[in-house]
Amino acid sequence: MAINLNFSGRPDRIKFILCISIVIALTGLAIAGSLQLGRLKTQYSMRQFLPKNHELIDREDKIKESFQLGQYPAILILMDLGKKEKGTWLHPARIARLKAATEKLGSYPGITGGLSIATVEGAMSTKEGIVVGRLLEGTAPRLWQKRVLEDPLLVPQLISQDARTIVIALDRTDLPNDTIHKITIKARKDLERRFPDSAVRIGGVPTIQAEMSHLLSKELGSLSLYALLTMTLTLFLIFSSATSVLATLYVTALANICVLALMAITGTTFTILSTTLPILISLNAVSMVAYTLVRFAEIRSELAHGIGASWHDKETAIRTVMRETFVPNLLASATTCVGVAALCINRIPLIVEYGAVVAFAIFISWALAMIAIPPLLFLLPTPRPRRWTSMSARWSLWII
């Protein structure tokens, strides 16, 4: 299968403008895609590791339905009195500050309410009958110890047996993990400002998921930087011309940005397994571009030595190298796609999604490379591979 790049009969200026237009269009696509990366969802959930109809998932859903539990787990905050602080949380001044803090946290955007020992409601018996309201407001402070610490519904759910540790539960709506991460940071700062001598610990399922998602995002950035440095050094071992290295890195960055942008636009989640996605895309793109550039340099060298009478200009060399490398590059990408697509027959949703995403990403990287390579070859100087790339790889024969 051949790619027609025949510009015969057209002025050089038109060829140049056409190639420049393709590169500008691809660069614009990359810039537009980079603006979408902030929408990329990172998620960590135990449900991702289990089949859809797993017994544990069904049991969790039944328990939530039976006990009318909220659909979204609460954010849990534990506060311990410092060693220098005497007494317990069941002190009027501390309860007043805890009440204000709980109400403040409950007013955060995305938080539907806060619950602590200072705001928990209960039924109280009075002379007028049974009154429902905030438990501590309807109970005399001198009776707080007895009323709270002897109630199994309050200990240890909201306060410890020694009354020196309390829990604040924040109910929430369906929030993205990055928002939950920001809420936990804001809540910690607010509580440490109000209770400077107390230790603040934040936990719960959503907090763990948000921290893991934040870690994934951070690791993705670090991994991309290390991969870029490694690829750059490796490419300089192959090419002595900086333009060849930049062309390879350009196509690699283009493929990565476009794939991640498509994931963000379609709402596809960047999971733990997806951290390997940029590496796979980069390996596929670098191998295709480097192989094509080296072969193009060989064709131009043969032209300079008069080998091949039909190779009379750069355009012919581009058509020839694209015709020669098209099928090998296609097969290399296709075999990778088929291999990872085999993961889609798995029962675990996380692995199924990973297989589909990687297969699609490899195809996108191949398509973008096939579009970007011809105009880059036309616009840039002829690549200069290092001498060792043309030497026979006799070491491989010894290994075999």
Short mmCIF file of C-alpha atoms in Angstrom, two decimals:
data_model
loop_
_atom_site.label_atom_id
_atom_site.label_comp_id
_atom_site.label_asym_id
_atom_site.label_seq_id
_atom_site.Cartn_x
_atom_site.Cartn_y
_atom_site.Cartn_z
CA MET A 1 0.00 0.00 0.00
CA ALA A 2 1.51 3.33 -1.06
CA ILE A 3 0.98 6.86 0.16
CA ASN A 4 0.79 9.32 -2.71
CA LEU A 5 2.92 12.38 -2.05
CA ASN A 6 3.43 13.29 -5.70
CA PHE A 7 3.80 17.05 -6.04
CA SER A 8 4.91 16.86 -9.67
CA GLY A 9 4.03 19.95 -11.69
CA ARG A 10 3.37 22.12 -8.65
CA PRO A 11 5.57 25.06 -7.73
CA ASP A 12 7.92 24.53 -4.80
CA ARG A 13 6.17 27.35 -2.98
CA ILE A 14 2.86 25.47 -2.99
CA LYS A 15 4.56 22.31 -1.71
CA PHE A 16 6.18 24.28 1.08
CA ILE A 17 2.90 25.99 2.06
CA LEU A 18 1.06 22.65 2.04
CA CYS A 19 3.61 20.99 4.32
CA ILE A 20 3.73 24.00 6.62
CA SER A 21 -0.07 24.00 6.78
CA ILE A 22 -0.13 20.33 7.84
CA VAL A 23 2.46 20.94 10.57
CA ILE A 24 0.61 24.04 11.81
CA ALA A 25 -2.67 22.13 11.85
CA LEU A 26 -1.12 19.29 13.87
CA THR A 27 0.50 21.77 16.25
CA GLY A 28 -2.84 23.53 16.71
CA LEU A 29 -4.43 20.17 17.42
CA ALA A 30 -1.79 19.51 20.09
CA ILE A 31 -2.31 22.93 21.68
CA ALA A 32 -6.09 22.47 21.73
CA GLY A 33 -5.61 19.02 23.22
CA SER A 34 -3.30 20.29 25.95
CA LEU A 35 -6.05 22.66 27.08
CA GLN A 36 -8.26 19.61 27.71
CA LEU A 37 -5.75 17.77 29.89
CA GLY A 38 -7.04 19.52 33.01
CA ARG A 39 -10.33 17.68 32.54
CA LEU A 40 -8.67 14.26 32.60
CA LYS A 41 -10.26 12.22 35.36
CA THR A 42 -8.05 10.15 37.61
CA GLN A 43 -9.84 7.59 39.69
CA TYR A 44 -9.07 4.89 42.18
CA SER A 45 -11.80 2.56 43.42
CA MET A 46 -11.84 -0.97 44.77
CA ARG A 47 -14.81 -1.67 42.49
CA GLN A 48 -12.48 -1.35 39.51
CA PHE A 49 -10.65 -4.50 40.59
CA LEU A 50 -13.77 -6.66 40.84
CA PRO A 51 -16.14 -8.05 38.18
CA LYS A 52 -19.40 -6.14 37.83
CA ASN A 53 -21.52 -8.87 39.45
CA HIS A 54 -19.06 -9.78 42.18
CA GLU A 55 -20.55 -10.91 45.50
CA LEU A 56 -18.85 -8.13 47.49
CA ILE A 57 -20.29 -5.41 45.24
CA ASP A 58 -23.80 -6.89 45.44
CA ARG A 59 -23.52 -7.18 49.22
CA GLU A 60 -22.38 -3.57 49.56
CA ASP A 61 -25.34 -2.36 47.48
CA LYS A 62 -27.79 -4.40 49.56
CA ILE A 63 -26.37 -3.07 52.83
CA LYS A 64 -26.66 0.52 51.61
CA GLU A 65 -30.25 -0.13 50.55
CA SER A 66 -31.22 -1.91 53.78
CA PHE A 67 -29.78 0.72 56.11
CA GLN A 68 -30.56 3.65 53.79
CA LEU A 69 -26.92 4.67 53.68
CA GLY A 70 -25.79 7.51 51.48
CA GLN A 71 -24.65 6.68 48.00
CA TYR A 72 -21.40 8.57 48.46
CA PRO A 73 -19.17 7.70 51.45
CA ALA A 74 -18.47 10.53 53.88
CA ILE A 75 -15.17 12.29 54.42
CA LEU A 76 -14.02 11.47 57.96
CA ILE A 77 -11.91 13.81 60.07
CA LEU A 78 -10.37 12.74 63.38
CA MET A 79 -9.13 15.29 65.89
CA ASP A 80 -7.01 14.38 68.92
CA LEU A 81 -6.37 16.69 71.81
CA GLY A 82 -2.68 17.48 72.16
CA LYS A 83 -0.58 16.19 75.03
CA LYS A 84 -0.43 19.69 76.49
CA GLU A 85 -4.21 20.05 76.41
CA LYS A 86 -5.93 18.96 79.59
CA GLY A 87 -9.43 17.57 79.97
CA THR A 88 -11.66 16.25 77.21
CA TRP A 89 -13.65 17.50 74.25
CA LEU A 90 -16.75 17.59 76.45
CA HIS A 91 -16.03 21.11 77.65
CA PRO A 92 -18.37 24.01 76.81
CA ALA A 93 -15.65 26.16 75.20
CA ARG A 94 -14.32 23.32 73.06
CA ILE A 95 -17.80 22.17 72.06
CA ALA A 96 -18.66 25.74 71.00
CA ARG A 97 -15.57 25.92 68.79
CA LEU A 98 -16.22 22.42 67.45
CA LYS A 99 -19.80 23.38 66.59
CA ALA A 100 -18.62 26.44 64.65
CA ALA A 101 -15.98 24.40 62.85
CA THR A 102 -18.44 21.65 61.92
CA GLU A 103 -20.92 24.15 60.52
CA LYS A 104 -18.15 25.88 58.59
CA LEU A 105 -16.95 22.62 57.02
CA GLY A 106 -20.53 21.65 56.21
CA SER A 107 -20.96 24.84 54.18
CA TYR A 108 -18.14 23.99 51.74
CA PRO A 109 -19.25 23.71 48.09
CA GLY A 110 -20.15 20.09 47.34
CA ILE A 111 -20.57 19.25 51.04
CA THR A 112 -24.19 18.67 52.03
CA GLY A 113 -23.61 18.81 55.78
CA GLY A 114 -21.27 18.11 58.66
CA LEU A 115 -21.81 15.95 61.74
CA SER A 116 -19.88 15.87 65.01
CA ILE A 117 -20.61 15.39 68.69
CA ALA A 118 -21.35 19.11 68.86
CA THR A 119 -24.09 18.98 66.21
CA VAL A 120 -25.51 15.47 66.53
CA GLU A 121 -29.22 15.40 67.23
CA GLY A 122 -31.13 13.17 69.59
CA ALA A 123 -34.31 12.73 71.56
CA MET A 124 -34.43 14.21 75.07
CA SER A 125 -37.05 13.83 77.75
CA THR A 126 -38.24 17.09 79.34
CA LYS A 127 -41.17 18.23 81.46
CA GLU A 128 -43.01 19.13 78.28
CA GLY A 129 -42.38 15.69 76.77
CA ILE A 130 -39.87 14.32 74.28
CA VAL A 131 -37.91 16.96 72.41
CA VAL A 132 -35.73 16.32 69.37
CA GLY A 133 -32.77 18.61 68.81
CA ARG A 134 -29.05 18.91 69.16
CA LEU A 135 -28.07 16.58 71.94
CA LEU A 136 -25.60 18.71 73.87
CA GLU A 137 -27.68 21.88 73.56
CA GLY A 138 -30.54 20.14 75.36
CA THR A 139 -28.34 18.61 78.03
CA ALA A 140 -26.70 20.38 80.93
CA PRO A 141 -22.88 20.52 80.58
CA ARG A 142 -22.40 18.72 83.89
CA LEU A 143 -24.30 15.73 82.43
CA TRP A 144 -22.43 15.56 79.13
CA GLN A 145 -19.93 12.93 80.29
CA LYS A 146 -22.64 10.54 81.46
CA ARG A 147 -25.03 11.20 78.55
CA VAL A 148 -22.45 10.86 75.78
CA LEU A 149 -19.96 8.27 76.99
CA GLU A 150 -22.67 5.79 78.00
CA ASP A 151 -24.41 6.00 74.64
CA PRO A 152 -23.23 3.14 72.31
CA LEU A 153 -24.49 5.10 69.30
CA LEU A 154 -22.05 7.91 70.01
CA VAL A 155 -19.03 5.96 71.29
CA PRO A 156 -16.86 5.29 69.37
CA GLN A 157 -18.62 6.53 66.23
CA LEU A 158 -18.31 10.25 67.08
CA ILE A 159 -16.13 10.33 70.17
CA SER A 160 -13.65 7.98 71.82
CA GLN A 161 -14.19 6.38 75.19
CA ASP A 162 -11.67 8.73 76.84
CA ALA A 163 -13.38 11.68 75.13
CA ARG A 164 -10.07 13.01 73.79
CA THR A 165 -10.69 12.07 70.15
CA ILE A 166 -13.67 13.18 68.10
CA VAL A 167 -14.88 12.51 64.56
CA ILE A 168 -16.31 14.99 62.07
CA ALA A 169 -18.20 13.37 59.18
CA LEU A 170 -18.76 15.42 56.03
CA ASP A 171 -21.55 14.23 53.72
CA ARG A 172 -20.97 15.07 50.08
CA THR A 173 -22.41 14.99 46.61
CA ASP A 174 -20.84 13.24 43.63
CA LEU A 175 -17.55 15.14 43.52
CA PRO A 176 -14.51 14.53 41.32
CA ASN A 177 -11.42 13.35 43.12
CA ASP A 178 -9.48 16.56 42.56
CA THR A 179 -12.28 18.53 44.26
CA ILE A 180 -12.26 16.15 47.22
CA HIS A 181 -8.50 16.56 47.48
CA LYS A 182 -8.87 20.35 47.57
CA ILE A 183 -11.62 20.07 50.21
CA THR A 184 -9.43 17.93 52.47
CA ILE A 185 -6.56 20.40 52.20
CA LYS A 186 -8.85 23.33 52.95
CA ALA A 187 -10.49 21.51 55.87
CA ARG A 188 -7.13 20.63 57.39
CA LYS A 189 -5.93 24.24 57.22
CA ASP A 190 -9.19 25.52 58.70
CA LEU A 191 -9.16 23.05 61.59
CA GLU A 192 -5.47 23.55 62.37
CA ARG A 193 -6.10 27.27 62.52
CA ARG A 194 -9.06 26.84 64.91
CA PHE A 195 -7.40 24.09 66.99
CA PRO A 196 -3.64 24.74 66.79
CA ASP A 197 -2.78 22.30 69.60
CA SER A 198 -4.87 19.39 68.27
CA ALA A 199 -3.81 16.75 65.75
CA VAL A 200 -5.95 16.57 62.61
CA ARG A 201 -6.24 13.35 60.62
CA ILE A 202 -8.42 13.00 57.54
CA GLY A 203 -9.54 9.63 56.20
CA GLY A 204 -12.42 7.73 54.72
CA VAL A 205 -12.84 6.01 51.35
CA PRO A 206 -13.22 9.23 49.28
CA THR A 207 -10.12 10.74 50.86
CA ILE A 208 -8.02 7.69 50.04
CA GLN A 209 -9.33 7.68 46.48
CA ALA A 210 -8.61 11.39 46.10
CA GLU A 211 -5.07 11.00 47.45
CA MET A 212 -4.43 8.11 45.10
CA SER A 213 -5.75 10.12 42.16
CA HIS A 214 -3.55 13.06 43.14
CA LEU A 215 -0.59 10.70 43.34
CA LEU A 216 -1.41 9.33 39.88
CA SER A 217 -1.47 12.84 38.42
CA LYS A 218 1.81 13.70 40.10
CA GLU A 219 3.47 10.47 38.98
CA LEU A 220 2.23 11.04 35.44
CA GLY A 221 4.04 14.38 35.33
CA SER A 222 7.25 12.93 36.76
CA LEU A 223 7.07 9.93 34.46
CA SER A 224 6.61 12.15 31.42
CA LEU A 225 9.66 14.21 32.36
CA TYR A 226 11.88 11.17 32.91
CA ALA A 227 10.61 9.57 29.69
CA LEU A 228 11.38 12.76 27.76
CA LEU A 229 14.95 12.90 29.07
CA THR A 230 15.53 9.20 28.37
CA MET A 231 14.11 9.43 24.84
CA THR A 232 16.18 12.51 24.07
CA LEU A 233 19.43 10.85 25.15
CA THR A 234 18.55 7.68 23.24
CA LEU A 235 17.72 9.62 20.06
CA PHE A 236 21.01 11.50 20.22
CA LEU A 237 22.72 8.11 20.26
CA ILE A 238 20.95 7.35 16.97
CA PHE A 239 21.09 10.74 15.23
CA SER A 240 23.80 13.38 15.11
CA SER A 241 21.37 16.04 13.82
CA ALA A 242 19.23 17.90 16.35
CA THR A 243 16.40 18.36 13.83
CA SER A 244 15.91 14.59 13.64
CA VAL A 245 15.64 14.36 17.41
CA LEU A 246 13.20 17.27 17.55
CA ALA A 247 11.07 15.76 14.78
CA THR A 248 10.83 12.46 16.68
CA LEU A 249 9.98 14.18 19.96
CA TYR A 250 7.40 16.34 18.16
CA VAL A 251 5.50 13.33 16.83
CA THR A 252 5.77 11.57 20.20
CA ALA A 253 4.43 14.58 22.11
CA LEU A 254 1.67 15.02 19.54
CA ALA A 255 0.52 11.42 19.94
CA ASN A 256 0.56 11.55 23.76
CA ILE A 257 -1.31 14.85 23.98
CA CYS A 258 -3.97 13.84 21.49
CA VAL A 259 -4.64 10.49 23.17
CA LEU A 260 -4.87 12.00 26.67
CA ALA A 261 -7.06 14.82 25.34
CA LEU A 262 -9.43 12.30 23.77
CA MET A 263 -9.61 10.48 27.11
CA ALA A 264 -10.50 13.77 28.82
CA ILE A 265 -13.13 14.69 26.22
CA THR A 266 -14.79 11.26 26.28
CA GLY A 267 -14.68 11.05 30.08
CA THR A 268 -12.42 7.98 30.07
CA THR A 269 -10.79 7.60 33.46
CA PHE A 270 -7.02 7.61 33.86
CA THR A 271 -6.54 4.66 36.22
CA ILE A 272 -3.57 3.04 37.93
CA LEU A 273 -2.86 0.86 34.90
CA SER A 274 -3.09 3.88 32.60
CA THR A 275 0.20 5.21 33.98
CA THR A 276 1.91 2.89 31.49
CA LEU A 277 -0.03 4.44 28.58
CA PRO A 278 2.38 7.34 27.84
CA ILE A 279 5.29 4.88 27.80
CA LEU A 280 3.58 2.58 25.29
CA ILE A 281 2.56 5.50 23.07
CA SER A 282 6.07 6.96 23.18
CA LEU A 283 7.76 3.65 22.37
CA ASN A 284 5.46 3.10 19.42
CA ALA A 285 5.88 6.64 18.05
CA VAL A 286 9.65 6.81 18.58
CA SER A 287 10.25 3.44 16.93
CA MET A 288 8.17 4.37 13.85
CA VAL A 289 9.66 7.82 13.38
CA ALA A 290 13.27 6.79 14.06
CA TYR A 291 13.01 3.81 11.72
CA THR A 292 11.54 5.98 8.95
CA LEU A 293 14.14 8.73 9.38
CA VAL A 294 17.05 6.29 9.30
CA ARG A 295 15.72 4.63 6.17
CA PHE A 296 15.11 8.02 4.54
CA ALA A 297 18.73 8.99 5.22
CA GLU A 298 19.89 5.74 3.60
CA ILE A 299 17.80 6.47 0.50
CA ARG A 300 19.20 9.99 0.23
CA SER A 301 22.71 8.60 0.64
CA GLU A 302 22.13 6.08 -2.16
CA LEU A 303 20.80 8.92 -4.32
CA ALA A 304 23.95 10.94 -3.68
CA HIS A 305 26.08 7.97 -4.82
CA GLY A 306 24.01 7.52 -7.95
CA ILE A 307 22.31 4.28 -6.90
CA GLY A 308 18.78 4.10 -8.24
CA ALA A 309 18.18 6.28 -11.27
CA SER A 310 14.53 6.92 -10.35
CA TRP A 311 15.44 8.57 -7.04
CA HIS A 312 16.06 11.94 -8.62
CA ASP A 313 14.76 14.29 -5.93
CA LYS A 314 13.67 14.61 -2.31
CA GLU A 315 10.01 14.11 -3.12
CA THR A 316 10.71 10.75 -4.73
CA ALA A 317 12.76 9.74 -1.70
CA ILE A 318 9.83 10.65 0.60
CA ARG A 319 7.39 8.62 -1.47
CA THR A 320 9.81 5.70 -1.53
CA VAL A 321 10.53 5.66 2.19
CA MET A 322 6.84 5.98 3.08
CA ARG A 323 6.00 3.13 0.71
CA GLU A 324 8.74 0.94 2.19
CA THR A 325 7.99 1.68 5.85
CA PHE A 326 4.21 1.89 5.70
CA VAL A 327 3.53 -1.85 6.02
CA PRO A 328 6.25 -2.53 8.67
CA ASN A 329 5.01 0.39 10.79
CA LEU A 330 1.42 -0.73 10.33
CA LEU A 331 2.18 -4.31 11.32
CA ALA A 332 4.21 -3.21 14.35
CA SER A 333 1.30 -1.10 15.60
CA ALA A 334 -1.36 -3.63 14.63
CA THR A 335 0.30 -6.50 16.52
CA THR A 336 0.51 -4.31 19.62
CA CYS A 337 -3.15 -3.36 19.25
CA VAL A 338 -4.24 -6.98 18.90
CA GLY A 339 -2.13 -8.03 21.87
CA VAL A 340 -3.52 -5.48 24.31
CA ALA A 341 -7.04 -5.79 22.88
CA ALA A 342 -6.99 -9.41 24.06
CA LEU A 343 -7.29 -8.01 27.59
CA CYS A 344 -10.87 -6.97 26.77
CA ILE A 345 -12.10 -10.54 27.30
CA ASN A 346 -11.25 -10.25 31.00
CA ARG A 347 -14.03 -10.00 33.59
CA ILE A 348 -12.40 -7.18 35.57
CA PRO A 349 -13.57 -3.75 34.32
CA LEU A 350 -10.24 -2.07 35.05
CA ILE A 351 -8.34 -4.48 32.78
CA VAL A 352 -11.00 -4.41 30.05
CA GLU A 353 -10.90 -0.62 29.89
CA TYR A 354 -7.10 -0.63 29.90
CA GLY A 355 -6.93 -3.00 26.94
CA ALA A 356 -9.41 -0.96 24.89
CA VAL A 357 -7.72 2.37 25.68
CA VAL A 358 -4.20 1.16 24.88
CA ALA A 359 -5.30 -0.44 21.59
CA PHE A 360 -7.03 2.77 20.55
CA ALA A 361 -4.05 4.87 21.66
CA ILE A 362 -1.58 2.82 19.61
CA PHE A 363 -3.79 3.21 16.53
CA ILE A 364 -4.00 6.99 17.06
CA SER A 365 -0.22 7.27 17.45
CA TRP A 366 0.29 5.32 14.20
CA ALA A 367 -2.20 7.49 12.29
CA LEU A 368 -0.66 10.74 13.56
CA ALA A 369 2.85 9.53 12.71
CA MET A 370 1.79 8.67 9.15
CA ILE A 371 0.34 12.17 8.75
CA ALA A 372 3.21 14.06 10.37
CA ILE A 373 6.28 12.29 8.96
CA PRO A 374 5.99 13.27 5.23
CA PRO A 375 5.78 17.07 5.74
CA LEU A 376 8.55 16.92 8.35
CA LEU A 377 10.79 15.07 5.92
CA PHE A 378 10.06 17.68 3.28
CA LEU A 379 10.67 20.70 5.53
CA LEU A 380 13.63 19.54 7.62
CA PRO A 381 17.18 18.76 6.53
CA THR A 382 18.00 15.17 5.69
CA PRO A 383 18.53 13.16 8.91
CA ARG A 384 22.10 12.21 9.82
CA PRO A 385 22.15 8.84 11.57
CA ARG A 386 25.29 7.90 13.43
CA ARG A 387 27.66 5.50 11.74
CA TRP A 388 26.91 2.56 14.03
CA THR A 389 23.28 2.40 12.83
CA SER A 390 24.44 1.07 9.44
CA MET A 391 26.74 -1.57 10.92
CA SER A 392 25.76 -5.23 10.94
CA ALA A 393 24.32 -6.32 14.26
CA ARG A 394 26.51 -9.39 14.61
CA TRP A 395 25.98 -9.49 18.36
CA SER A 396 22.38 -10.56 17.73
CA LEU A 397 23.60 -13.61 15.81
CA TRP A 398 25.76 -14.63 18.74
CA ILE A 399 22.79 -14.29 21.11
CA ILE A 400 20.58 -16.41 18.82
#
